[in-house]
mmCIF file with all atom_site columns, N, CA and C in Angstrom:
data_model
loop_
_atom_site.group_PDB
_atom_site.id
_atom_site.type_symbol
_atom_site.label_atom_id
_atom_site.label_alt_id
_atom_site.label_comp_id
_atom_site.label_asym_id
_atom_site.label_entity_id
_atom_site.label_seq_id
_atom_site.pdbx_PDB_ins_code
_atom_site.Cartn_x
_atom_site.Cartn_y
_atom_site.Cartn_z
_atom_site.occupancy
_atom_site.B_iso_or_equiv
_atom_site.pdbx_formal_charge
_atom_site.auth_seq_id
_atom_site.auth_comp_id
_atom_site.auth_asym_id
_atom_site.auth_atom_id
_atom_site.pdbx_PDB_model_num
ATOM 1   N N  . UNK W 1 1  ? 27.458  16.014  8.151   1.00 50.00 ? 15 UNK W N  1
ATOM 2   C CA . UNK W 1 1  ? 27.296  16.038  6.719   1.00 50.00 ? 15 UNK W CA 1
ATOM 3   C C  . UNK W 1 1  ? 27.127  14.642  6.132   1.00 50.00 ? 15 UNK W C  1
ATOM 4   N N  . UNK W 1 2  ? 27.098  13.364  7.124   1.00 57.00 ? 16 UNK W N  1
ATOM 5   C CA . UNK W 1 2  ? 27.064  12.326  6.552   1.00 57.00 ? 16 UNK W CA 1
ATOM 6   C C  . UNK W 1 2  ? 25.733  11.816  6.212   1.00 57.00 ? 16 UNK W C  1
ATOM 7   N N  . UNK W 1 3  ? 24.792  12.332  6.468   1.00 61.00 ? 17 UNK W N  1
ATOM 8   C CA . UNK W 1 3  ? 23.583  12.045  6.792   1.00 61.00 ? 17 UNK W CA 1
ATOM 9   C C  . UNK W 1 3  ? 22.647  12.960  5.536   1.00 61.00 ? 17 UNK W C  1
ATOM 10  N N  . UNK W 1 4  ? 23.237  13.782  4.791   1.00 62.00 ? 18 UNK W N  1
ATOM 11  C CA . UNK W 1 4  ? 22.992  14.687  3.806   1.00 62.00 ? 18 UNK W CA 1
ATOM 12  C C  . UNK W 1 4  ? 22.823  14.162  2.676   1.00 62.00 ? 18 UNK W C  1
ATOM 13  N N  . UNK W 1 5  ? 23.266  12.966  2.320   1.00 64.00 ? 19 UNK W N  1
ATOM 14  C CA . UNK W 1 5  ? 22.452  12.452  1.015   1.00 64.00 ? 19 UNK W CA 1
ATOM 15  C C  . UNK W 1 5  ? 21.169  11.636  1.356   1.00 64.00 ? 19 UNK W C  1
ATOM 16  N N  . UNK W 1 6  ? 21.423  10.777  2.699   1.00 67.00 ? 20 UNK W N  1
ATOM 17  C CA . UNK W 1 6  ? 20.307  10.617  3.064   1.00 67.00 ? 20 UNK W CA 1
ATOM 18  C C  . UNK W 1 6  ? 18.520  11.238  3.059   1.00 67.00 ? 20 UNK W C  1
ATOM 19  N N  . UNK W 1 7  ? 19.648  12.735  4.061   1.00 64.00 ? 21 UNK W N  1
ATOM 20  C CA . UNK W 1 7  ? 18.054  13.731  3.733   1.00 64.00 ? 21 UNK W CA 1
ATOM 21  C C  . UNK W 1 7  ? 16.996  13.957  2.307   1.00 64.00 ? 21 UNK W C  1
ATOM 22  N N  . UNK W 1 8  ? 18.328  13.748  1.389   1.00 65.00 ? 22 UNK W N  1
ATOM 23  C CA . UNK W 1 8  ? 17.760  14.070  -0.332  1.00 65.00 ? 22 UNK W CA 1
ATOM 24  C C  . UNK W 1 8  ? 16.520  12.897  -0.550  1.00 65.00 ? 22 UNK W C  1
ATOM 25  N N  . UNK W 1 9  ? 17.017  11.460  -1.047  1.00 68.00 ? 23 UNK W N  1
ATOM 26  C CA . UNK W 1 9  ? 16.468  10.388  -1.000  1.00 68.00 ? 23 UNK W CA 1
ATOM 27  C C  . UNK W 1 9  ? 14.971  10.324  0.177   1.00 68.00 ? 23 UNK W C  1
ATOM 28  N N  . UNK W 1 10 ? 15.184  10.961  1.681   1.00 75.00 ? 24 UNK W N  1
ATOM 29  C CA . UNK W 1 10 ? 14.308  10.333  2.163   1.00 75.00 ? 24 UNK W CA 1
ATOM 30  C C  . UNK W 1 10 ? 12.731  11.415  2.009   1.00 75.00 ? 24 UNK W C  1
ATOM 31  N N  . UNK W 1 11 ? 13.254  12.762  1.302   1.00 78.00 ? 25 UNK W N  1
ATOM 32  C CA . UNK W 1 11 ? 11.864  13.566  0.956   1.00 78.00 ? 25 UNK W CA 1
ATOM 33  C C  . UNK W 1 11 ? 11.761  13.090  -0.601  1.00 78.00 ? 25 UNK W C  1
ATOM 34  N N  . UNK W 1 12 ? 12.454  12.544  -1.284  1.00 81.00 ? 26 UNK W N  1
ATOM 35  C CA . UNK W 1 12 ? 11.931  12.486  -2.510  1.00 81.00 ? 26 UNK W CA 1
ATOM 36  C C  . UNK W 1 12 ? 11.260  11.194  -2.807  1.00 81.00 ? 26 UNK W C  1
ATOM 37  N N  . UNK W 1 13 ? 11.039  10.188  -1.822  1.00 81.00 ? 27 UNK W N  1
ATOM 38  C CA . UNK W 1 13 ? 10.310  8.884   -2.092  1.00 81.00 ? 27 UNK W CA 1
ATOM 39  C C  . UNK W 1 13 ? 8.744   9.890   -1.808  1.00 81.00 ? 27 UNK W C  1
ATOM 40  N N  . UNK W 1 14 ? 8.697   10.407  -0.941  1.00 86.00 ? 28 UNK W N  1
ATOM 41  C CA . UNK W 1 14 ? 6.959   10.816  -0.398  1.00 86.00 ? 28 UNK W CA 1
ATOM 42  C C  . UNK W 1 14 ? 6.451   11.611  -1.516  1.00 86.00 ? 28 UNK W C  1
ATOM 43  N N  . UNK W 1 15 ? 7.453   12.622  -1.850  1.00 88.00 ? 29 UNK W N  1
ATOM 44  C CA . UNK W 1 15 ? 7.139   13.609  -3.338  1.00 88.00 ? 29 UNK W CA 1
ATOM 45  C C  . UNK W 1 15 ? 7.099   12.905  -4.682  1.00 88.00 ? 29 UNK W C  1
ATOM 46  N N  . UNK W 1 16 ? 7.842   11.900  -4.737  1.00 89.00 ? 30 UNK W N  1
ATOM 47  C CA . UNK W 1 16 ? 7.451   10.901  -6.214  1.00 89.00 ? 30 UNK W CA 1
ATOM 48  C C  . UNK W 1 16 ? 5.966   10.363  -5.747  1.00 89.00 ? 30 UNK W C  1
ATOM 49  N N  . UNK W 1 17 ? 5.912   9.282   -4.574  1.00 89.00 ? 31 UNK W N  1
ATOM 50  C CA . UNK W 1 17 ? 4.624   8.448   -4.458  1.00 89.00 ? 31 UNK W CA 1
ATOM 51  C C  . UNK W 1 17 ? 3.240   9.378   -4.279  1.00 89.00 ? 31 UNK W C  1
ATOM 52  N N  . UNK W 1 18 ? 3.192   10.417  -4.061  1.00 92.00 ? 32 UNK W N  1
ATOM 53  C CA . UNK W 1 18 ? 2.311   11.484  -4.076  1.00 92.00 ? 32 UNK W CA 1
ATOM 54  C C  . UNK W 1 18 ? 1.635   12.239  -5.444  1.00 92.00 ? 32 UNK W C  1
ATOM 55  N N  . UNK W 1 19 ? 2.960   12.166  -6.208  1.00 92.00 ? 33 UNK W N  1
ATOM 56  C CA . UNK W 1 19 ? 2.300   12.524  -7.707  1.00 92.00 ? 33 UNK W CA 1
ATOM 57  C C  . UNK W 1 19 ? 2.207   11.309  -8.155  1.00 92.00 ? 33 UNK W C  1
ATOM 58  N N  . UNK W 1 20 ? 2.606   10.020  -8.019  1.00 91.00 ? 34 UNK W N  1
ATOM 59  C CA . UNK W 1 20 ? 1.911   9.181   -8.912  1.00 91.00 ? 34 UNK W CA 1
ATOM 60  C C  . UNK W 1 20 ? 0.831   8.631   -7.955  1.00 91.00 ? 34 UNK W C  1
ATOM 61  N N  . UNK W 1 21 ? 0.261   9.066   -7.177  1.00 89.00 ? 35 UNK W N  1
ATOM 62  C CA . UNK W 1 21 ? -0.834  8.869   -6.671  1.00 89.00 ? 35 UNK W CA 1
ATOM 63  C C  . UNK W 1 21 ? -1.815  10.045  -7.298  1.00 89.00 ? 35 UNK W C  1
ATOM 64  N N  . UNK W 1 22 ? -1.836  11.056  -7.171  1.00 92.00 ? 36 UNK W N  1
ATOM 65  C CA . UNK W 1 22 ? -2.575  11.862  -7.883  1.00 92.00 ? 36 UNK W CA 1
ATOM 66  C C  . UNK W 1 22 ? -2.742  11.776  -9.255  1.00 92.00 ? 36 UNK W C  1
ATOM 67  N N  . UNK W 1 23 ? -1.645  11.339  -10.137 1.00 92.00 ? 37 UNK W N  1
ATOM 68  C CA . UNK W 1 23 ? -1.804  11.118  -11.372 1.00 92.00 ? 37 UNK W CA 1
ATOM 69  C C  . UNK W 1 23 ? -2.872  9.570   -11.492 1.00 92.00 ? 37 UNK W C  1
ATOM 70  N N  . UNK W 1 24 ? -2.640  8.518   -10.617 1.00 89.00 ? 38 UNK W N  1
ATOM 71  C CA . UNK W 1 24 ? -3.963  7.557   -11.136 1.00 89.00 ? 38 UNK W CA 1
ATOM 72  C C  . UNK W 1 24 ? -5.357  8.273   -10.614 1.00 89.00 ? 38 UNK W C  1
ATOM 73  N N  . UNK W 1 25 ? -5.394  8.778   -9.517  1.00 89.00 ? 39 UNK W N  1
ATOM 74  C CA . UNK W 1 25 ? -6.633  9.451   -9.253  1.00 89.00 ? 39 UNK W CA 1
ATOM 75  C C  . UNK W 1 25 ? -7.215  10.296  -10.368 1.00 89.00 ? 39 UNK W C  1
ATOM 76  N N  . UNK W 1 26 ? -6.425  11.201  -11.075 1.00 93.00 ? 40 UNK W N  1
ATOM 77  C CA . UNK W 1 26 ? -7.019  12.413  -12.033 1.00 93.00 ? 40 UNK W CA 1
ATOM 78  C C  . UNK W 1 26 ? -7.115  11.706  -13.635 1.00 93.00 ? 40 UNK W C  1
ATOM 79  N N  . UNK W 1 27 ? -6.372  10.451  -13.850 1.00 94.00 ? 41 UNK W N  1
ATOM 80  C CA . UNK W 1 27 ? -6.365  10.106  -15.037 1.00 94.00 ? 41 UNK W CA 1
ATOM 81  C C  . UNK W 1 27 ? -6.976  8.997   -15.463 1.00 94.00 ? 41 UNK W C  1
ATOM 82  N N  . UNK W 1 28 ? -7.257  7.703   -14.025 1.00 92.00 ? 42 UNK W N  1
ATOM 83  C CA . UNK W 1 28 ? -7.828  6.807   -14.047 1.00 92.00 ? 42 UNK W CA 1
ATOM 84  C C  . UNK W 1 28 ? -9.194  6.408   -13.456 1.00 92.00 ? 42 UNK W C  1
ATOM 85  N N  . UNK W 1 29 ? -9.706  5.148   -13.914 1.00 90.00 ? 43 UNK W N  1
ATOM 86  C CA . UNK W 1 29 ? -10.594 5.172   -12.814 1.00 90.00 ? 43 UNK W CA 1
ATOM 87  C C  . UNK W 1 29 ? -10.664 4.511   -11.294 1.00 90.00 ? 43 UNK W C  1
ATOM 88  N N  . UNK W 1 30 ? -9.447  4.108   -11.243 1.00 85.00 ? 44 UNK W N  1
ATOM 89  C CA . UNK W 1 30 ? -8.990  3.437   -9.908  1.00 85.00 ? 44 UNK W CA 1
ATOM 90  C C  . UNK W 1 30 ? -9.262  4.085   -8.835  1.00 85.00 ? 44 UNK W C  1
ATOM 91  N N  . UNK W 1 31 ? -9.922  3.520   -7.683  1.00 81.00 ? 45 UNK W N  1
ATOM 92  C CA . UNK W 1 31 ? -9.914  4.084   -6.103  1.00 81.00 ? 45 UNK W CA 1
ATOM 93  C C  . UNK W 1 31 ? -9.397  3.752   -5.566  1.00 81.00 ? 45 UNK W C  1
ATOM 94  N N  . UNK W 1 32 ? -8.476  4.126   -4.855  1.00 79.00 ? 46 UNK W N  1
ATOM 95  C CA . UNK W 1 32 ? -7.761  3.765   -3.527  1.00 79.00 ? 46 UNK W CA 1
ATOM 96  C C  . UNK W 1 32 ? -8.693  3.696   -2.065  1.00 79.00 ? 46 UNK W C  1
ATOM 97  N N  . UNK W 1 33 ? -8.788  2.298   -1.575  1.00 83.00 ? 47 UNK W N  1
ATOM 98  C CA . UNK W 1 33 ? -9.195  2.304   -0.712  1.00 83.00 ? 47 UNK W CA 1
ATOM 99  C C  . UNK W 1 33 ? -8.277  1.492   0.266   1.00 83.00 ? 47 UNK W C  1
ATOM 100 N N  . UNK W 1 34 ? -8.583  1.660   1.777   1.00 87.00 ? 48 UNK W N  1
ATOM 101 C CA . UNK W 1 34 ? -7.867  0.564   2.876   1.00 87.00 ? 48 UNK W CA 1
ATOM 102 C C  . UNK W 1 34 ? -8.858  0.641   4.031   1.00 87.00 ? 48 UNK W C  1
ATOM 103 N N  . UNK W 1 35 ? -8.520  -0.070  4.643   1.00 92.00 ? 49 UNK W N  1
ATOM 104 C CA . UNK W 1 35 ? -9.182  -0.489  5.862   1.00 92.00 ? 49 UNK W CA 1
ATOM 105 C C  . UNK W 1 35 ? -8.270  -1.559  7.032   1.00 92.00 ? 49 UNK W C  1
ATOM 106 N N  . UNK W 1 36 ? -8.919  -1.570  8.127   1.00 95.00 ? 50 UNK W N  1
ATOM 107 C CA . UNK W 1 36 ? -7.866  -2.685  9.597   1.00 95.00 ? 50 UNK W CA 1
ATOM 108 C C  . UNK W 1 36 ? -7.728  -3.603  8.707   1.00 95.00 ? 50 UNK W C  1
ATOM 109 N N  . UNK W 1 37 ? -6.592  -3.741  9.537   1.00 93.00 ? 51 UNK W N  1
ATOM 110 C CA . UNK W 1 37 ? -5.524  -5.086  8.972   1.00 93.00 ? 51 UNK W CA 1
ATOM 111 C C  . UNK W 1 37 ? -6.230  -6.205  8.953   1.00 93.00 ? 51 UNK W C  1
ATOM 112 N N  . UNK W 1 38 ? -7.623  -6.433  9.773   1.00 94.00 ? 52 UNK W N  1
ATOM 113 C CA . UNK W 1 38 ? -8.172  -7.708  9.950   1.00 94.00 ? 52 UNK W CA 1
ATOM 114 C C  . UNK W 1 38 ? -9.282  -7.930  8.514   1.00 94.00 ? 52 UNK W C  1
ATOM 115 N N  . UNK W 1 39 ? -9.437  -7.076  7.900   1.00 93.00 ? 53 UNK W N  1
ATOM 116 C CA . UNK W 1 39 ? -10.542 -6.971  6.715   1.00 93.00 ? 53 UNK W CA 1
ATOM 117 C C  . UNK W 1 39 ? -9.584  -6.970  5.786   1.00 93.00 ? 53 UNK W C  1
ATOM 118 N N  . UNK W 1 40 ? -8.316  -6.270  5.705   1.00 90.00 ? 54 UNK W N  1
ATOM 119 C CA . UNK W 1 40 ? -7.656  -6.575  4.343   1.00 90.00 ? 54 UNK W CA 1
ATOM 120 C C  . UNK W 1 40 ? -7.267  -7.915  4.341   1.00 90.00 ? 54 UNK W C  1
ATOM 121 N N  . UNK W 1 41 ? -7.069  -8.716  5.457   1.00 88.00 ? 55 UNK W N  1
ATOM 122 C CA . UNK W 1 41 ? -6.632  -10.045 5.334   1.00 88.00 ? 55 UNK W CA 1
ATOM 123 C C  . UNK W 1 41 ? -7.809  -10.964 4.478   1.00 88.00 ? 55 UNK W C  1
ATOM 124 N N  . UNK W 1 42 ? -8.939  -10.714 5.049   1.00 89.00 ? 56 UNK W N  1
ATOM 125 C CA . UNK W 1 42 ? -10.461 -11.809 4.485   1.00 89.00 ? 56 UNK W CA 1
ATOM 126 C C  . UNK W 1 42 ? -10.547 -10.986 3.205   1.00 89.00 ? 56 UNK W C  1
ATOM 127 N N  . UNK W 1 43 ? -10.186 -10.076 2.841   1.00 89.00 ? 57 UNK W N  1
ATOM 128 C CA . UNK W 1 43 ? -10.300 -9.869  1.153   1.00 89.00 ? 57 UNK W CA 1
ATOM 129 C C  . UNK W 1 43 ? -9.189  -10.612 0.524   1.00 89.00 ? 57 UNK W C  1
ATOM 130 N N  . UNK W 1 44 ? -7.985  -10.172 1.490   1.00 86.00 ? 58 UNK W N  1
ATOM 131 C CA . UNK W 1 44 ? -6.859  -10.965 0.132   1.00 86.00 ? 58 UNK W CA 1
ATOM 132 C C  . UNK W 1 44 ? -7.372  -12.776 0.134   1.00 86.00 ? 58 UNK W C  1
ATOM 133 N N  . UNK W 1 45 ? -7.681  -13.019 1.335   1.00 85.00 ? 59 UNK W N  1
ATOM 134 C CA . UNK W 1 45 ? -8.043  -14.704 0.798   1.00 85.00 ? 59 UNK W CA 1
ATOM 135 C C  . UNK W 1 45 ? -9.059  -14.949 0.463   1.00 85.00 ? 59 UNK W C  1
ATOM 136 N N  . UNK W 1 46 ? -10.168 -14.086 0.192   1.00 88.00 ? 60 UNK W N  1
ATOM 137 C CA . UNK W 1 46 ? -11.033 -14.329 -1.074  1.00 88.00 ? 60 UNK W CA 1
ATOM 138 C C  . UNK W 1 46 ? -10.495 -14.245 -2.187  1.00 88.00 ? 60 UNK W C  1
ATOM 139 N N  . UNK W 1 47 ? -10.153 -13.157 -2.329  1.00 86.00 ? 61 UNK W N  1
ATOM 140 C CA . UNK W 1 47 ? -9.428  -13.006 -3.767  1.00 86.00 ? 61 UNK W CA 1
ATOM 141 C C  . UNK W 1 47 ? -8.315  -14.462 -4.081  1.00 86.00 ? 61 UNK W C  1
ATOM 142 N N  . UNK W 1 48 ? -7.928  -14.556 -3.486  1.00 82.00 ? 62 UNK W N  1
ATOM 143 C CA . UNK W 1 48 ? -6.265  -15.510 -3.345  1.00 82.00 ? 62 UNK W CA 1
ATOM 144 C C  . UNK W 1 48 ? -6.757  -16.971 -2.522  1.00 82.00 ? 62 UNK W C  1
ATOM 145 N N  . UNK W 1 49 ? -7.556  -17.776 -3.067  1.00 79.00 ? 63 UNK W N  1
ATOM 146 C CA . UNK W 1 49 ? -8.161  -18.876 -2.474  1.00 79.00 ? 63 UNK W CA 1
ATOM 147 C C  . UNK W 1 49 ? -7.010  -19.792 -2.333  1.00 79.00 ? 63 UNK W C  1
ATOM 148 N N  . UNK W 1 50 ? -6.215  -19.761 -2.831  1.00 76.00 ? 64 UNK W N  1
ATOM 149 C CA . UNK W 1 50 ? -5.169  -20.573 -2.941  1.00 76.00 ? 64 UNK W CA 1
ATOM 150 C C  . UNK W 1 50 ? -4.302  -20.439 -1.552  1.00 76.00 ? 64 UNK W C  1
ATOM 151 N N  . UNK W 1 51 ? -4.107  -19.256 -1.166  1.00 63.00 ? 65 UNK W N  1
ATOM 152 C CA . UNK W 1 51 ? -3.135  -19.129 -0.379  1.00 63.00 ? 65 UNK W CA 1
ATOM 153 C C  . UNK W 1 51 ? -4.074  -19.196 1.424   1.00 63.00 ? 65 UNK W C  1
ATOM 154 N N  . UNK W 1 52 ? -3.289  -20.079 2.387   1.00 66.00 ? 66 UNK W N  1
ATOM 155 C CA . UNK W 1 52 ? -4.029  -20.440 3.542   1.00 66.00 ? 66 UNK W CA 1
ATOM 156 C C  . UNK W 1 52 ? -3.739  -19.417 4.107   1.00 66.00 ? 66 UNK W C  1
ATOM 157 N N  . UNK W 1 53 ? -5.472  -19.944 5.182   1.00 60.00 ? 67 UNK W N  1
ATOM 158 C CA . UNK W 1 53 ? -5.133  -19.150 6.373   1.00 60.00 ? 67 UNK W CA 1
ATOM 159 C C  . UNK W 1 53 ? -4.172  -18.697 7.390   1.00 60.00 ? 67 UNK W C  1
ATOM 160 N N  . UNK W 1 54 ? -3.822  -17.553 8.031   1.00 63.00 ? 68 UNK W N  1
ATOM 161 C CA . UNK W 1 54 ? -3.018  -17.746 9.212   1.00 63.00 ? 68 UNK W CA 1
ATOM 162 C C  . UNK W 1 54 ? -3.976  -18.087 10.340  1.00 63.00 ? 68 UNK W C  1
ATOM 163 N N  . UNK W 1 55 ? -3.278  -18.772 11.195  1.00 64.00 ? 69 UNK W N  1
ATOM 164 C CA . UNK W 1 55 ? -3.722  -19.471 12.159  1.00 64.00 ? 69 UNK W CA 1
ATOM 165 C C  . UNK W 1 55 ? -4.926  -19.045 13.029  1.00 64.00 ? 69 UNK W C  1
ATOM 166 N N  . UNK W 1 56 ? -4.511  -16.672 13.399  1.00 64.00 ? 70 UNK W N  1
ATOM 167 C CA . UNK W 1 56 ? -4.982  -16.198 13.764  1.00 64.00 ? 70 UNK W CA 1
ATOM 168 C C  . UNK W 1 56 ? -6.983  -16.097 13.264  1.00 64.00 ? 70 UNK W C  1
ATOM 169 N N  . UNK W 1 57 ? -6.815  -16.266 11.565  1.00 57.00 ? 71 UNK W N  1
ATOM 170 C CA . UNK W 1 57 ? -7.975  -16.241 11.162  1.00 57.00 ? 71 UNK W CA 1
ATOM 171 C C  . UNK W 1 57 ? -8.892  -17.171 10.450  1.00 57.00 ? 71 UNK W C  1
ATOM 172 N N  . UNK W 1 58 ? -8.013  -18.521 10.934  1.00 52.00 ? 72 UNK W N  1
ATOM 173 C CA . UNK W 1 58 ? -8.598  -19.516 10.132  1.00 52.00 ? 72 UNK W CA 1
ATOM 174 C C  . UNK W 1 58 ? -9.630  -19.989 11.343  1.00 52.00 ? 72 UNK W C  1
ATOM 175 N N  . UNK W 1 59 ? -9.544  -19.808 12.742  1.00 50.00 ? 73 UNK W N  1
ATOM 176 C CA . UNK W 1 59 ? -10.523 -20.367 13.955  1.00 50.00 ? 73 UNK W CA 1
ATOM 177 C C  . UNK W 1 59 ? -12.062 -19.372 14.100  1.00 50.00 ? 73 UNK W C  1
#
């Protein structure tokens, strides 16, 4: 029984982030998109010129 408030908390993060995911989809015009970890990196440092390379992708 110790593990029982746990259970509560750990289905209700997926059931909150799910309707407020559907709610920007149906109300906004925002897209959710993603892609490999290696393409979100060269977008965030376009976007974010400021912040350096890691080592892995600066060669």
């Amino acid at each position: 029984m110790t593990h029982f408030g746990n259970y509560g908390q750990d289905r209700l993060a997926p059931y909150i982030l799910s309707g407020a995911f559907r709610f920007l989809l149906a109300w906004t015009h925002l897209r959710l998109k993603t892609g490999p970890p290696n393409l979100l990196a060269q977008q965030h440092l376009v976007f974010h010129r400021q912040t350096e390379a890691p080592t892995s992708l600066s060669a």
